[in-house]
Every structure is written in C-alpha cells, then in structure tokens.
Coordinates of C-alpha atoms in Angstrom, one line a residue:
M378 CA 89.2 166.4 124.6
S379 CA 85.8 168.1 123.9
I380 CA 85.7 170.1 120.7
K381 CA 85.1 173.8 121.2
R382 CA 82.3 173.9 118.7
F383 CA 79.9 172.1 120.9
F384 CA 76.2 172.5 120.0
Q385 CA 73.7 172.1 122.7
A386 CA 71.3 169.3 121.6
F387 CA 68.1 171.1 122.6
I388 CA 67.2 171.6 119.0
V389 CA 64.1 169.7 117.9
F390 CA 65.1 167.5 115.0
L391 CA 62.5 167.2 112.3
F392 CA 62.9 164.4 109.7
P393 CA 62.0 165.7 106.2
F394 CA 58.8 164.2 104.8
T395 CA 59.4 161.5 102.3
A396 CA 56.5 159.2 101.4
F397 CA 57.4 155.6 101.4
A398 CA 55.8 152.3 102.5
Q399 CA 56.4 151.2 106.1
Q400 CA 59.7 149.2 106.3
T401 CA 60.3 146.3 108.5
V402 CA 63.5 146.3 110.5
T403 CA 64.7 143.0 112.1
T404 CA 68.0 141.5 113.1
A405 CA 67.9 139.7 109.8
T406 CA 67.3 142.8 107.6
E407 CA 70.1 144.6 109.4
L408 CA 72.6 141.7 109.0
K409 CA 71.8 141.7 105.3
R410 CA 72.8 145.3 105.1
L411 CA 76.3 144.3 106.3
S412 CA 76.8 142.4 103.1
D413 CA 74.4 143.9 100.5
I414 CA 76.6 146.8 99.3
T415 CA 74.1 147.6 96.5
K416 CA 72.2 149.4 99.3
M417 CA 75.1 151.8 100.0
P418 CA 73.8 154.6 97.8
A419 CA 70.3 154.3 99.2
Y420 CA 69.0 157.1 101.5
I421 CA 67.8 156.0 104.9
D422 CA 65.0 158.5 105.3
G423 CA 63.3 158.8 108.7
S424 CA 66.4 157.9 110.6
F425 CA 69.0 159.7 112.6
I426 CA 72.3 158.5 114.0
R427 CA 73.3 159.3 117.6
Q428 CA 76.2 158.1 119.8
I429 CA 76.7 157.9 123.6
S430 CA 80.3 157.9 124.7
S431 CA 82.6 158.4 127.7
Y432 CA 84.1 161.7 126.4
D433 CA 85.1 164.4 128.8
R434 CA 82.3 166.9 129.1
T435 CA 84.6 169.6 130.4
G436 CA 86.8 169.7 127.4
G437 CA 89.7 167.9 129.1
N438 CA 91.3 164.5 128.3
D439 CA 89.5 162.3 130.8
D440 CA 87.6 160.3 128.2
G441 CA 87.3 157.2 130.3
F442 CA 90.4 157.0 132.5
S443 CA 88.5 157.8 135.7
G444 CA 85.1 156.5 134.5
K445 CA 83.5 159.8 135.6
Y446 CA 81.8 160.3 132.2
S447 CA 81.3 156.6 131.4
Y448 CA 77.7 156.3 132.5
I449 CA 74.6 158.5 132.6
R450 CA 73.4 157.5 136.1
K451 CA 73.8 154.9 138.8
E452 CA 71.1 152.5 139.8
K453 CA 71.1 149.9 142.5
D454 CA 71.7 147.2 139.8
G455 CA 74.6 149.0 138.1
L456 CA 75.7 151.8 135.8
V457 CA 73.3 152.9 133.1
L458 CA 75.1 153.5 129.9
L459 CA 72.2 154.1 127.6
D460 CA 68.5 154.7 128.1
V461 CA 66.5 155.6 125.0
K462 CA 62.8 155.5 124.0
G463 CA 61.2 154.6 120.7
R464 CA 62.4 152.6 117.7
G465 CA 66.0 152.1 116.9
V466 CA 69.0 149.9 116.2
I467 CA 72.3 149.7 118.0
E468 CA 74.8 149.5 115.1
R469 CA 78.3 149.7 116.7
I470 CA 79.7 149.2 120.1
W471 CA 83.4 150.0 120.8
T472 CA 85.8 149.9 123.8
P473 CA 89.5 149.4 124.4
T474 CA 88.8 148.4 128.1
P475 CA 86.4 145.4 128.2
T476 CA 86.0 143.5 131.4
D477 CA 84.3 140.2 132.4
D478 CA 81.5 142.1 134.2
I479 CA 78.0 141.5 132.9
I480 CA 76.3 144.0 130.6
E481 CA 72.5 143.8 130.3
F482 CA 70.2 145.1 127.5
Y483 CA 66.6 145.8 128.6
F484 CA 64.3 146.1 125.6
D485 CA 60.9 147.9 125.2
G486 CA 60.5 148.7 128.9
N487 CA 60.8 145.1 130.1
A488 CA 61.9 144.5 133.7
K489 CA 64.0 141.5 132.6
P490 CA 67.0 141.8 130.3
G491 CA 66.6 140.6 126.7
L492 CA 70.3 140.1 126.5
S493 CA 72.7 139.4 129.4
I494 CA 76.4 138.8 128.5
K495 CA 79.9 139.4 129.7
F496 CA 81.1 142.8 128.4
S497 CA 84.2 141.0 127.0
D498 CA 82.1 138.4 125.2
L499 CA 80.4 141.1 123.0
F500 CA 83.8 141.1 121.3
S501 CA 85.5 137.8 122.0
G502 CA 83.8 135.9 119.2
K503 CA 83.0 133.0 121.6
V504 CA 79.3 133.7 122.1
A505 CA 76.8 133.7 119.2
P506 CA 75.6 135.8 117.5
F507 CA 78.6 138.0 118.4
L508 CA 81.0 136.2 116.1
K509 CA 84.1 137.3 114.3
P510 CA 84.8 139.2 112.1
L511 CA 81.6 141.2 112.9
V512 CA 83.2 141.6 116.3
E513 CA 86.8 141.9 117.1
A514 CA 89.0 141.7 120.2
H515 CA 92.1 143.9 120.5
L516 CA 92.6 144.5 116.8
V517 CA 95.0 147.5 117.0
G518 CA 94.0 148.0 120.6
G519 CA 90.2 148.2 120.1
Y520 CA 87.3 145.9 120.7
Y521 CA 84.2 146.4 118.6
S522 CA 80.9 144.9 117.5
Y523 CA 78.8 145.5 114.4
V524 CA 76.2 142.9 115.3
P525 CA 72.9 144.9 114.9
I526 CA 70.6 145.1 118.0
P527 CA 67.2 146.4 117.0
Y528 CA 64.5 147.5 119.5
E529 CA 60.8 148.5 119.1
K530 CA 60.0 150.7 122.0
G531 CA 63.4 151.5 123.6
C532 CA 66.6 150.2 125.0
K533 CA 68.4 150.5 128.4
I534 CA 71.9 149.2 128.8
V535 CA 73.2 148.5 132.4
F536 CA 76.8 147.6 133.2
K537 CA 76.9 145.4 136.3
G538 CA 80.5 146.2 137.3
E539 CA 81.8 148.9 139.6
K540 CA 83.7 150.8 136.9
I541 CA 83.5 151.1 133.2
M542 CA 86.0 153.2 131.3
F543 CA 86.2 154.1 127.6
H544 CA 83.3 153.2 125.3
Q545 CA 81.2 154.4 122.4
I546 CA 77.6 153.1 121.6
Q547 CA 76.3 154.2 118.2
Y548 CA 72.6 153.8 117.5
R549 CA 70.1 154.8 114.8
E550 CA 66.7 156.4 115.7
L551 CA 63.8 155.4 113.5
D552 CA 60.5 157.2 112.9
D553 CA 57.0 155.9 112.5
N554 CA 57.6 154.7 109.0
Y555 CA 59.5 151.7 110.4
K556 CA 58.1 148.6 112.0
V557 CA 60.8 147.1 114.3
Q558 CA 61.2 143.6 115.6
T559 CA 63.2 143.5 118.8
F560 CA 66.5 141.7 119.0
H561 CA 66.7 138.1 120.3
S562 CA 70.0 136.2 120.6
R563 CA 68.6 132.7 119.6
F564 CA 68.7 132.9 115.9
N565 CA 66.4 130.8 113.7
T566 CA 67.6 128.9 110.6
N567 CA 67.2 131.9 108.3
E568 CA 69.0 134.4 110.6
H569 CA 71.8 131.9 111.2
K570 CA 72.3 131.5 107.4
I571 CA 72.4 135.3 106.9
L572 CA 74.9 135.7 109.7
Q573 CA 77.1 133.0 108.2
D574 CA 76.9 134.6 104.8
V575 CA 78.1 137.9 106.2
I576 CA 80.9 136.2 108.1
G577 CA 82.0 134.4 105.0
L578 CA 82.0 137.7 103.0
W579 CA 83.9 139.7 105.6
N580 CA 86.4 136.8 106.1
N581 CA 87.1 136.5 102.3
N582 CA 90.4 138.3 101.8
D583 CA 90.3 137.6 98.1
R584 CA 89.0 141.1 97.1
Q585 CA 86.8 140.7 94.0
V586 CA 83.8 142.7 92.9
Q587 CA 82.1 139.3 92.1
N588 CA 82.0 138.7 95.9
F589 CA 79.1 141.1 96.0
Y590 CA 77.0 140.2 93.0
A591 CA 75.3 137.1 91.8
G592 CA 75.5 136.2 88.1
R593 CA 77.7 137.4 85.3
L594 CA 78.9 141.1 85.4
N595 CA 79.5 143.4 82.5
K596 CA 83.2 144.1 82.4
T597 CA 85.2 146.5 80.2
S598 CA 89.0 146.5 80.2
V599 CA 91.5 148.9 78.7
Q600 CA 95.3 149.0 78.7
K601 CA 96.9 152.4 78.9
T602 CA 100.2 154.1 79.1
V603 CA 100.2 157.6 80.6
H604 CA 103.1 160.1 80.2
P605 CA 104.0 163.0 82.6
G606 CA 101.7 165.9 82.0
E607 CA 99.0 163.8 80.3
T608 CA 95.4 162.9 81.3
V609 CA 94.1 159.6 80.0
L610 CA 90.4 158.8 79.6
L611 CA 89.5 155.4 81.2
A612 CA 85.7 155.4 80.9
D613 CA 83.1 157.6 79.2
L614 CA 79.6 156.3 79.8
R615 CA 76.9 158.4 78.1
Q616 CA 73.6 157.0 79.5
G617 CA 72.4 156.5 83.0
G618 CA 73.6 153.5 84.9
R619 CA 75.8 152.4 87.8
I620 CA 79.5 151.5 88.2
Q621 CA 79.8 148.4 90.4
G622 CA 83.6 148.5 90.8
F623 CA 86.9 149.2 89.1
E624 CA 90.5 148.1 89.5
F625 CA 94.0 149.3 88.4
K626 CA 96.6 146.7 87.7
S627 CA 99.3 147.0 88.9
S628 CA 99.0 148.8 92.2
K629 CA 102.7 149.7 92.1
I630 CA 102.1 152.7 89.8
F631 CA 100.6 154.6 92.8
E632 CA 103.6 154.0 95.1
G633 CA 106.2 156.6 95.9
L634 CA 106.7 159.9 97.6
S635 CA 105.3 162.2 94.8
R636 CA 101.7 161.0 94.8
Q637 CA 101.5 162.5 91.3
L638 CA 98.7 160.3 89.8
D639 CA 95.2 161.7 90.4
L640 CA 91.9 159.9 90.1
K641 CA 89.2 162.0 88.6
I642 CA 85.6 161.0 88.3
T643 CA 82.8 163.2 87.0
W644 CA 79.0 162.5 87.1
D645 CA 76.4 164.0 84.7
N646 CA 78.7 166.7 83.3
E647 CA 78.8 168.4 86.7
S648 CA 81.0 171.5 86.9
A649 CA 83.4 169.9 89.4
P650 CA 84.6 166.3 89.7
A651 CA 82.9 164.1 92.3
V652 CA 86.3 162.6 93.0
Y653 CA 89.6 164.4 92.4
A654 CA 92.3 163.0 94.6
P655 CA 95.8 161.5 94.4
A656 CA 95.0 157.9 93.6
A657 CA 97.3 156.7 96.4
D658 CA 95.3 158.6 99.0
F659 CA 92.0 157.4 97.6
F660 CA 93.1 153.7 97.7
G661 CA 94.4 154.0 101.3
Y662 CA 98.1 154.1 100.7
A663 CA 100.0 155.4 103.7
F664 CA 102.6 158.0 103.0
G665 CA 103.2 156.5 99.5
K666 CA 103.1 152.8 100.5
K667 CA 100.3 150.2 100.1
S668 CA 98.5 149.7 103.4
M669 CA 94.7 149.3 103.3
E670 CA 92.8 146.2 102.1
S671 CA 89.3 146.9 103.3
L672 CA 86.1 145.3 102.2
L673 CA 85.3 148.0 99.5
L674 CA 88.5 149.9 98.9
G675 CA 92.2 149.4 99.0
A676 CA 95.3 147.9 97.3
T677 CA 96.7 144.4 97.2
A678 CA 100.1 143.4 95.9
S679 CA 98.6 143.2 92.4
K680 CA 95.8 145.8 92.1
A681 CA 94.2 148.9 93.5
Y682 CA 90.4 148.4 93.8
C683 CA 87.2 150.2 94.6
Y684 CA 83.8 148.4 95.0
F685 CA 81.7 151.3 96.2
P686 CA 78.6 151.2 93.9
M687 CA 78.2 154.4 92.0
P688 CA 74.9 155.1 90.3
F689 CA 74.6 158.1 88.0
D690 CA 71.8 159.9 86.0
K691 CA 73.1 160.6 82.5
S692 CA 76.9 160.2 82.1
A693 CA 80.0 159.1 83.9
K694 CA 83.7 159.9 83.1
I695 CA 86.7 158.4 84.8
E696 CA 90.2 159.8 84.1
L697 CA 93.7 159.5 85.4
V698 CA 95.9 162.6 85.6
Y699 CA 99.7 162.3 85.6
R700 CA 101.0 165.6 87.0
K701 CA 104.6 166.7 86.1
T702 CA 107.0 167.2 89.0
N703 CA 110.6 168.5 89.2
E704 CA 111.9 164.9 89.4
T705 CA 112.6 162.4 86.7
Q706 CA 109.4 160.7 85.7
Q707 CA 108.8 157.7 83.5
P708 CA 105.7 156.7 81.4
L709 CA 103.5 154.3 83.4
S710 CA 101.6 151.4 81.9
F711 CA 98.6 149.7 83.5
T712 CA 95.3 147.9 83.0
F713 CA 92.0 149.4 84.0
D714 CA 89.1 147.1 84.6
M715 CA 85.5 148.4 85.2
W716 CA 82.2 146.6 86.0
H717 CA 79.0 148.5 85.2
A718 CA 75.3 147.8 84.8
A719 CA 72.2 149.4 83.4
G720 CA 69.7 151.0 85.7
K721 CA 70.3 154.7 86.3
R722 CA 70.1 156.3 89.7
N723 CA 66.7 156.9 91.4
P724 CA 67.2 160.5 92.5
A725 CA 64.4 160.2 95.1
R726 CA 66.0 157.2 96.8
E727 CA 69.8 157.3 96.0
G728 CA 72.7 159.6 96.2
K729 CA 75.7 159.8 93.9
F730 CA 79.2 158.9 95.2
Y731 CA 81.5 161.8 96.2
A732 CA 85.0 161.9 97.8
L733 CA 86.5 165.1 99.2
W734 CA 90.3 165.1 99.3
K735 CA 92.0 167.6 101.6
N736 CA 95.5 168.4 102.7
N737 CA 96.3 171.1 105.2
E738 CA 97.6 172.0 108.6
P739 CA 94.7 173.0 110.9
A740 CA 95.1 176.2 112.8
S741 CA 96.0 176.0 116.5
G742 CA 92.7 176.0 118.5
E743 CA 90.6 174.8 115.6
P744 CA 89.8 171.2 114.6
Y745 CA 90.5 169.6 111.3
V746 CA 87.3 169.4 109.2
F747 CA 86.8 166.3 107.0
L748 CA 83.5 167.6 105.5
N749 CA 81.3 170.7 106.0
G750 CA 78.5 171.8 103.9
N751 CA 74.9 171.6 102.8
G752 CA 73.0 168.8 101.0
R753 CA 71.1 165.6 101.4
G754 CA 72.9 162.3 101.7
H755 CA 74.9 160.1 104.0
Y756 CA 78.5 159.8 105.1
V757 CA 80.2 156.5 104.4
G758 CA 84.0 156.7 105.0
T759 CA 87.1 158.4 106.2
L760 CA 90.8 157.9 105.3
L761 CA 93.3 159.9 107.2
Q762 CA 97.1 160.4 107.2
S763 CA 98.5 162.6 109.9
Q764 CA 102.1 163.9 110.1
A765 CA 103.3 166.0 113.1
T766 CA 105.1 169.2 112.1
T767 CA 107.0 169.5 115.4
Y768 CA 109.0 166.6 116.8
N769 CA 108.7 166.8 120.6
Y770 CA 105.2 165.4 121.2
F771 CA 105.4 162.1 119.3
T772 CA 101.8 161.4 118.0
E773 CA 99.9 163.4 120.7
F774 CA 97.9 165.0 117.9
F775 CA 95.9 161.7 117.9
E776 CA 94.5 162.5 121.3
G777 CA 91.9 164.6 119.6
D778 CA 88.2 163.6 119.4
D779 CA 85.9 163.3 116.4
S780 CA 82.8 165.4 116.3
T781 CA 79.8 165.3 114.1
V782 CA 77.0 167.9 113.8
I783 CA 74.1 166.9 111.5
D784 CA 71.3 169.4 110.7
G785 CA 72.3 171.5 113.6
V786 CA 72.4 168.7 116.2
Q787 CA 75.6 167.6 117.9
N788 CA 74.9 163.9 117.5
I789 CA 78.3 162.2 117.8
H790 CA 81.3 163.0 120.0
G791 CA 84.1 160.5 120.2
T792 CA 86.9 159.8 122.7
G793 CA 90.1 159.8 120.7
S794 CA 91.4 159.6 117.1
E795 CA 92.4 156.0 117.1
D796 CA 89.1 155.2 118.8
Y797 CA 87.3 156.6 115.9
F798 CA 89.0 154.0 113.7
N799 CA 88.0 151.2 116.1
G800 CA 91.6 151.1 117.6
G801 CA 93.1 152.0 120.9
W802 CA 96.2 152.7 122.9
Y803 CA 98.6 154.3 120.4
A804 CA 102.3 154.2 121.4
Q805 CA 101.7 151.0 123.4
P806 CA 102.8 147.5 122.4
G807 CA 100.0 145.4 121.0
G808 CA 97.7 148.3 120.3
W809 CA 97.5 150.8 117.5
V810 CA 101.2 150.5 116.7
E811 CA 100.6 147.0 115.2
K812 CA 99.4 148.6 112.0
L813 CA 96.6 146.0 111.3
G814 CA 93.4 146.4 109.5
G815 CA 90.0 144.7 109.2
P816 CA 87.1 144.7 106.7
V817 CA 85.8 148.2 107.7
S818 CA 88.5 149.8 109.8
G819 CA 92.1 149.8 110.8
C820 CA 95.5 151.5 111.2
L821 CA 97.2 152.7 108.0
D822 CA 100.6 153.4 109.6
Y823 CA 102.3 154.2 112.9
S824 CA 105.7 155.5 113.7
I825 CA 107.0 157.3 116.7
P826 CA 110.3 158.4 115.2
W827 CA 108.5 159.8 112.2
S828 CA 105.7 161.3 114.4
R829 CA 103.0 160.1 112.0
T830 CA 100.1 157.7 111.8
G831 CA 96.8 157.2 109.9
G832 CA 93.6 155.2 109.9
Y833 CA 90.6 154.3 107.9
R834 CA 86.9 153.6 108.6
I835 CA 84.2 152.5 106.2
Y836 CA 80.5 153.0 107.4
V837 CA 78.2 150.3 106.1
T838 CA 75.1 149.9 108.3
D839 CA 76.3 152.8 110.5
K840 CA 76.4 155.3 107.7
L841 CA 75.5 158.8 108.8
P842 CA 72.4 160.3 107.1
F843 CA 72.1 164.1 106.8
Y844 CA 69.1 166.0 105.4
K845 CA 70.2 169.6 105.3
N846 CA 73.9 169.8 106.3
I847 CA 76.8 167.9 107.9
Y848 CA 79.9 169.0 109.8
H849 CA 82.4 166.2 110.5
S850 CA 85.7 166.9 112.2
M851 CA 88.7 165.7 114.3
E852 CA 90.6 167.5 117.0
H853 CA 94.4 167.5 117.1
G854 CA 95.9 167.3 120.6
P855 CA 94.8 166.4 124.1
V856 CA 93.1 169.8 124.7
N857 CA 92.3 172.9 122.7
N858 CA 93.7 171.5 119.4
N859 CA 97.2 172.2 120.6
R860 CA 99.4 169.8 118.7
P861 CA 100.6 171.0 115.2
V862 CA 99.9 168.4 112.5
N863 CA 99.5 168.2 108.7
N864 CA 96.5 166.0 107.7
T865 CA 95.6 164.4 104.4
S866 CA 92.1 163.0 104.3
V867 CA 89.5 161.5 102.0
A868 CA 85.9 162.0 103.1
M869 CA 83.4 159.7 101.2
Y870 CA 79.7 160.2 101.0
Y871 CA 76.6 159.8 98.9
A872 CA 74.5 162.9 98.2
D873 CA 72.2 164.6 95.7
K874 CA 75.1 167.0 94.9
A875 CA 78.5 167.8 96.2
V876 CA 78.6 169.0 99.8
Q877 CA 82.0 170.6 99.2
V878 CA 83.6 171.1 95.8
N879 CA 86.8 169.3 95.0
T880 CA 89.8 171.2 93.8
A881 CA 92.7 169.9 91.7
P882 CA 95.6 168.5 93.8
V883 CA 98.9 170.3 93.2
N884 CA 102.5 169.1 93.6
E885 CA 103.1 171.4 96.6
N886 CA 100.6 169.5 98.8
T887 CA 100.9 166.0 97.6
K888 CA 104.6 165.1 98.1
V889 CA 105.1 162.9 101.1
F890 CA 106.8 164.9 103.8
L891 CA 110.2 163.7 105.1
P892 CA 110.7 165.1 108.5
P893 CA 114.1 166.8 109.2
T894 CA 114.2 165.3 112.7
Y895 CA 113.5 161.8 114.0
T896 CA 112.8 161.4 117.7
F897 CA 113.0 158.5 120.2
Y898 CA 111.4 158.5 123.6
P899 CA 112.3 156.5 126.7
A900 CA 108.6 156.2 127.6
F901 CA 107.4 154.5 124.4
L902 CA 108.0 151.2 122.8
K903 CA 111.5 149.8 122.5
H904 CA 113.5 152.0 120.2
L905 CA 115.9 152.6 123.1
T906 CA 117.6 149.8 125.1
Y907 CA 119.8 150.4 128.0
N908 CA 122.9 148.8 129.6
G909 CA 124.4 150.1 132.8
N910 CA 122.8 151.8 135.7
Y911 CA 119.9 153.9 134.5
I912 CA 116.9 155.0 136.5
F913 CA 113.5 155.7 135.1
R914 CA 110.8 158.1 136.4
N915 CA 107.9 160.0 134.8
G916 CA 108.6 158.6 131.4
R917 CA 112.2 159.7 131.5
A918 CA 115.6 157.9 131.7
A919 CA 118.6 159.1 133.7
I920 CA 122.2 157.9 133.5
N921 CA 123.0 157.0 137.0
D922 CA 126.5 155.5 136.9
K923 CA 130.0 156.3 135.9
Q924 CA 129.6 154.2 132.8
A925 CA 126.4 153.4 130.8
S926 CA 125.4 152.6 127.3
L927 CA 122.4 153.2 125.1
T928 CA 121.3 151.5 121.9
I929 CA 119.0 153.1 119.3
N930 CA 117.0 151.0 116.9
I931 CA 117.2 153.0 113.7
D932 CA 115.2 150.6 111.4
E933 CA 112.7 153.3 110.6
V934 CA 115.2 156.1 109.9
P935 CA 116.2 156.8 106.3
A936 CA 119.8 156.6 105.2
G937 CA 121.9 159.7 105.6
K938 CA 124.1 161.8 107.9
Y939 CA 122.6 163.2 111.1
K940 CA 123.4 165.3 114.1
L941 CA 122.6 163.5 117.3
Y942 CA 121.0 165.3 120.3
M943 CA 119.8 164.5 123.7
N944 CA 117.1 166.6 125.3
K945 CA 118.4 166.9 128.9
I946 CA 115.9 167.7 131.6
M947 CA 118.3 167.9 134.6
S948 CA 121.7 166.8 135.6
Q949 CA 123.8 166.4 138.7
T950 CA 127.1 166.8 136.8
K951 CA 128.8 168.9 134.2
N952 CA 131.1 166.1 133.3
L953 CA 130.0 163.7 130.6
E954 CA 131.7 162.0 127.7
V955 CA 130.2 160.0 124.8
R956 CA 131.5 157.5 122.3
I957 CA 129.4 156.7 119.2
A958 CA 129.4 153.6 117.1
D959 CA 127.4 153.9 113.8
N960 CA 127.4 152.2 110.4
A961 CA 130.6 154.0 109.4
D962 CA 132.9 154.0 112.4
I963 CA 133.5 153.6 116.1
Q964 CA 134.2 157.2 117.0
Q965 CA 136.6 158.5 119.7
W966 CA 135.5 159.7 123.1
R967 CA 134.4 163.3 123.1
S968 CA 133.3 165.7 125.9
V969 CA 129.7 166.7 126.0
H970 CA 128.9 170.3 127.1
L971 CA 126.0 170.4 129.6
N972 CA 125.0 172.5 132.5
A973 CA 124.3 171.0 135.9
G974 CA 120.9 171.7 137.5
N975 CA 117.3 171.6 136.3
T976 CA 117.7 173.6 133.1
A977 CA 116.3 171.8 130.1
E978 CA 118.5 171.9 127.1
E979 CA 119.3 170.1 123.9
I980 CA 122.8 168.5 124.2
Y981 CA 124.8 167.9 121.0
L982 CA 126.3 164.4 121.1
G983 CA 128.0 164.2 117.7
E984 CA 127.4 163.3 114.1
V985 CA 126.3 159.8 112.8
E986 CA 125.9 158.1 109.5
I987 CA 123.1 155.6 108.7
R988 CA 123.4 153.2 105.9
K989 CA 120.7 151.0 104.6
N990 CA 122.7 148.4 102.7
E991 CA 123.2 146.1 105.8
I992 CA 120.9 143.3 106.8
P993 CA 120.1 143.2 109.7
Q994 CA 120.3 146.9 110.2
M995 CA 123.1 147.9 112.6
P996 CA 121.8 150.0 115.5
L997 CA 123.4 153.1 116.9
N998 CA 125.4 152.5 120.1
L999 CA 126.3 155.2 122.6
L1000 CA 128.7 154.8 125.4
F1001 CA 128.7 157.3 128.3
R1002 CA 131.2 157.9 131.0
S1003 CA 131.5 160.4 133.8
K1004 CA 133.9 161.1 136.7
D1005 CA 130.9 161.4 139.0
N1006 CA 129.6 158.2 140.6
T1007 CA 125.9 159.3 140.2
P1008 CA 125.7 161.8 137.3
E1009 CA 121.9 161.6 137.1
V1010 CA 121.8 163.0 133.6
E1011 CA 118.0 162.8 133.0
F1012 CA 116.6 163.0 129.5
D1013 CA 113.2 162.6 127.8
R1014 CA 114.1 162.1 124.2
I1015 CA 116.9 161.5 121.7
M1016 CA 116.8 163.2 118.3
L1017 CA 118.5 162.6 114.9
Q1018 CA 118.5 165.8 112.9
K1019 CA 119.2 165.4 109.1
I1020 CA 122.3 167.2 107.9

C-alpha cells in the first residue's frame, strides 16, 4: 500500500537553531505530558518524529501478512525491529497481531536488555508500568501502548519469535539540548504517582475542563438563539490570553444530515479564520450523529466540548454560523460556556490552534491530503469520515496507508487506515466494526451496507513537529489509490500561522450523503444468513439445492422502496425462481432471468419495501427454487437500489 509520493530519506535533516536551556527527559517527564494539556501549544524544538513499520516497500498490500517487511534484519537471537542511535523516546507502539513471544529492548548499547516482556503484555494491562488505559488490547481490533520509553544513547528492539506481522513503532529523536535518563520498569514512588494520575485522568469519562486545571477557572456563559442565515457572536476577547475550553449545550443542535451550523474562530484579526468547519465535523460527529468522546474533543448526550488550549496574541473571536438550506429550518437555542485565562501566547515557544476542514473526492491514483503547506508548528489531531462512491468494494478504500513528509523527509509510513487510528481488522467481528473509542483514538462509525467508516486520533506526547513544512496524507485503496471515496476531514495543528487557509463550508459539500445502493456481502459479518444447501468458496455463496432461503438483516437500511439485485458470478442453471417476504407482503413466486455459465451479471430479483415502524425490525426473506438438483448459482453480493 505504499504511497507513490515516496521521498528517499537521504536528506540531511537540520533542526533550526533555537536557544533554550538544556531540558531533562525522563519517564516521569514524559508521563506528565500525557496529562498536562497546557503543554499542547508548546513547540518541541530540537526533536523529530520517525516511525518504523511493517508497510510493503514495493507499493503492494503486504503490510504484515507475510512478515517480509516486519523487521530490518535477522540476528541469531531474533528479529530486529528497531536499531537507532542517540537520544530519543519511543512514544507509541501499535499492532493488531500480538503474540506471547518475548520482545526485548536494549538501551544505550548494553548487551543485556533493559526491558524484556511478552509482546502481548505490552498491551494487556497486566504488567506495570504498561497499564490501561495508556495501553489497550483489542480496542476496535488494535493493540497499542503510549507508555513512554526514553533512551540516552540508543535503542535496539529484538523480537524473539519466528514471525512478527503488522506493527508500528513511533519514536522521537532528540538533539544535544536534551539530557535523557533511560527507561527503567521499576518505578519509584514519584513515578508511580504520576502514572496513577495519568491513568485516573484518562479513565475519567466525565469530560470537564476542570479535569485539567487546579484551582478556580474564569468562566463566561451566554445563552443564544440563532436563526437560519444568521451568524451569532459567542466570544470577543480584545487582549492577549488563552482559551482553556468551551462547550455547547445541548449537543443535539449539531445532529442531522445538513451539517449547516459552522464553528468559526479567528485569532488576532487574521485575514482567514483559524477554524471554519461544520461544528458536527469538528466535534467528531459521524455522518450527522454523535460519536466521539475523546479526552480533549467530542460530544456527550448533553454537550459538545473542546478542551484544546488556545493561546493568542491580541484578540480572539468565536462565532456560530447558521447557513440556510433548501429544507425547513427552525431557530436553535443553546448555551455557550467558555473558560479563559490571562497570559498571552509566547510566540517563540507556542503556536496558535488551527483546524483545517476539507471535503472532497481524491482523484484516482492520488492520495487524500489532510494538510500540506509551509510553517512552523506541530500536528495534533485527525478526524476522518469516509464514504465510498461506488458500491461493489465495501470499505476497501480503508486499505490505504497514511504518509507524512516533514521538512522534505519521509518520516512516517503506516500500514492501513484503521491502523492509523489504532484499530485493526475492519469488516471482521470484534475489530474495527465495533465502533468503539478511547481517550485519544477510535472508530467513529462503520457500516458495510453503507460502505462508510471514520476514525479519530489525537496526538498528545506523539505530536508531530515541523519546522518548515508538512505533508500529511492517506491513501484510498489497496494499491495505487484505486477505490473511489468521498472524505471529510479535520486536521488540527498548532503553528505560527495557518499552514493552509480555511474556506467557508457550503451546503453542496456538507450534506450527509445517502447512497442510492446498499450492498451485502457473503464474506463479511452476518448481514446474510442461509437456510438450505449453500456452498461457500472464495468469499462467495452458491445456491446448491433445488430449494434454499436467504435472510437479509436490514437494520442499517433506511425506510423506502427498493429494487433487489443479486450479483451472479456463475451458474449451472437458467432455471431459478424467487419469492420475497418484506415488511409489506409475502410476494408470489416469480421467474428470475439469468444466463448459465461464468458470465457475471446483476440479476433483478424484484421490488421490496422497508418500513421502520416495527420493533424488532423484520428482515427480508428470500426463497429460491429450481428444477435442477444442483443449480450452483454463485453470487458475491446482494444489492438494494433505492427507487
């Protein structure tokens, strides 16, 4: 799945000179960064993020299946996954394929490992200091650890098993301005307390800005009613300071298919807003419904919230824009709460918060670009909603890899879209399809019939610094960006100025798309259940008896009338009849026209009606009969096409 825009990393990277006192990096200081969000705007000068992963170097889709690209060399003691020199910190480890084999970390050139642990126990939460929720096992299919592992002179990681598959190891290189104390797993009292504080914060699902600050905060609150076509001013601060967080109550005002309410934030009278996005997309709604409740951003049943700290120099303005649509719209009433403090931004050490909203369909052969431009800052978050525009490849667009180029250096190449969001195994039970989320990452939505999904990822300690420019993208498809998709994204970063300029959302590209066709596949999940003699091969099903039946779970399909089709791959018979039972009727038997042989064709089965006023939802039932004993009507999908 390698991206075509691969930059050879032979470029010598030079950190820009910034004078500052030598900083000490320890396990304790890095753990504190996982909870001290006041440091989110701060630049991390003298550092550079890199990642080693199992991605297919040929541009194919073998990102860990064979294990060919899952190590850098073999030694007599095992497979070497990473071997770096100098100061640094491992900030994130991810895999969907852990094993009970031992993994060893050799620090600072030592012959003995400083950490030896089962690979699976990096994520199980059973072995300190690798404790939940800083680690997670099989949350939406992925296993990950954010426990920091600093090293002074280098780190070598050796996997002791015969085969390792998918993985990503993200680490931060540090220059001479840092003094690093190497990781040790036996925490002292202070380190243990810091770890428990982080665990307590990440486990606290009561999202409040007060969770991040000691003492009393300065709060302003306004009640507003906004009418279609209006823009309401929510905050207008006219001297430098910092916004600590804000909330909208209630969160229901952002629900729905139109996404017509836009959040607009402007710093220091800049010519373009720092944030200009449909509020639903900014707060992590998925296709018009509440979904995300991350540590710093999201929506609960009662409120939409943002706790990213936002320092500014001279002024700050927050507005809510209510765009008119062609539909009937009502005035919307809400309460806006904001917490802010004195202490304007330090331009030498801090960036301003920006969020770039985009909606488009990337061209065939080209990746989707979250952010691309010049400036100084660091990348801190991605929200993505993806909707297929064709309906015969389910969610294969999510096979694409993420790619990051910073200051001309290809420093990160991932292994798959759900992997980027710390997930794994989309379209498989127990994996990405579970639509779960954690403090910093998760799945926003997943539906095979709708051919859509989405995810979120917040970068805390692992934020990506850039000094001159950044290019951050995602492929769409197994190879060569070959699966059509429409993407809606929010790319969040801190910078001295906007890397890319926001443009105003318009109705044409904010309305949630309702696909005209809903597709069900024999190979994935359990939307289709079978009675009678079917055979299964290569992800396909075949009617293999004179009589058979098929049940379609239509819980995810909207109400309406549809034409029903079967995509036939091959058939041994021309003789087939079908009888359909839907919400409205048990229909009569009707003949199905199909050709015998290996010619693929879409076979029309009839019309159906889906009603949504029944609980539980009645499925569609199809009865088949043939005069041939073994008709072998093989198909790879069933489609409902809206009339």
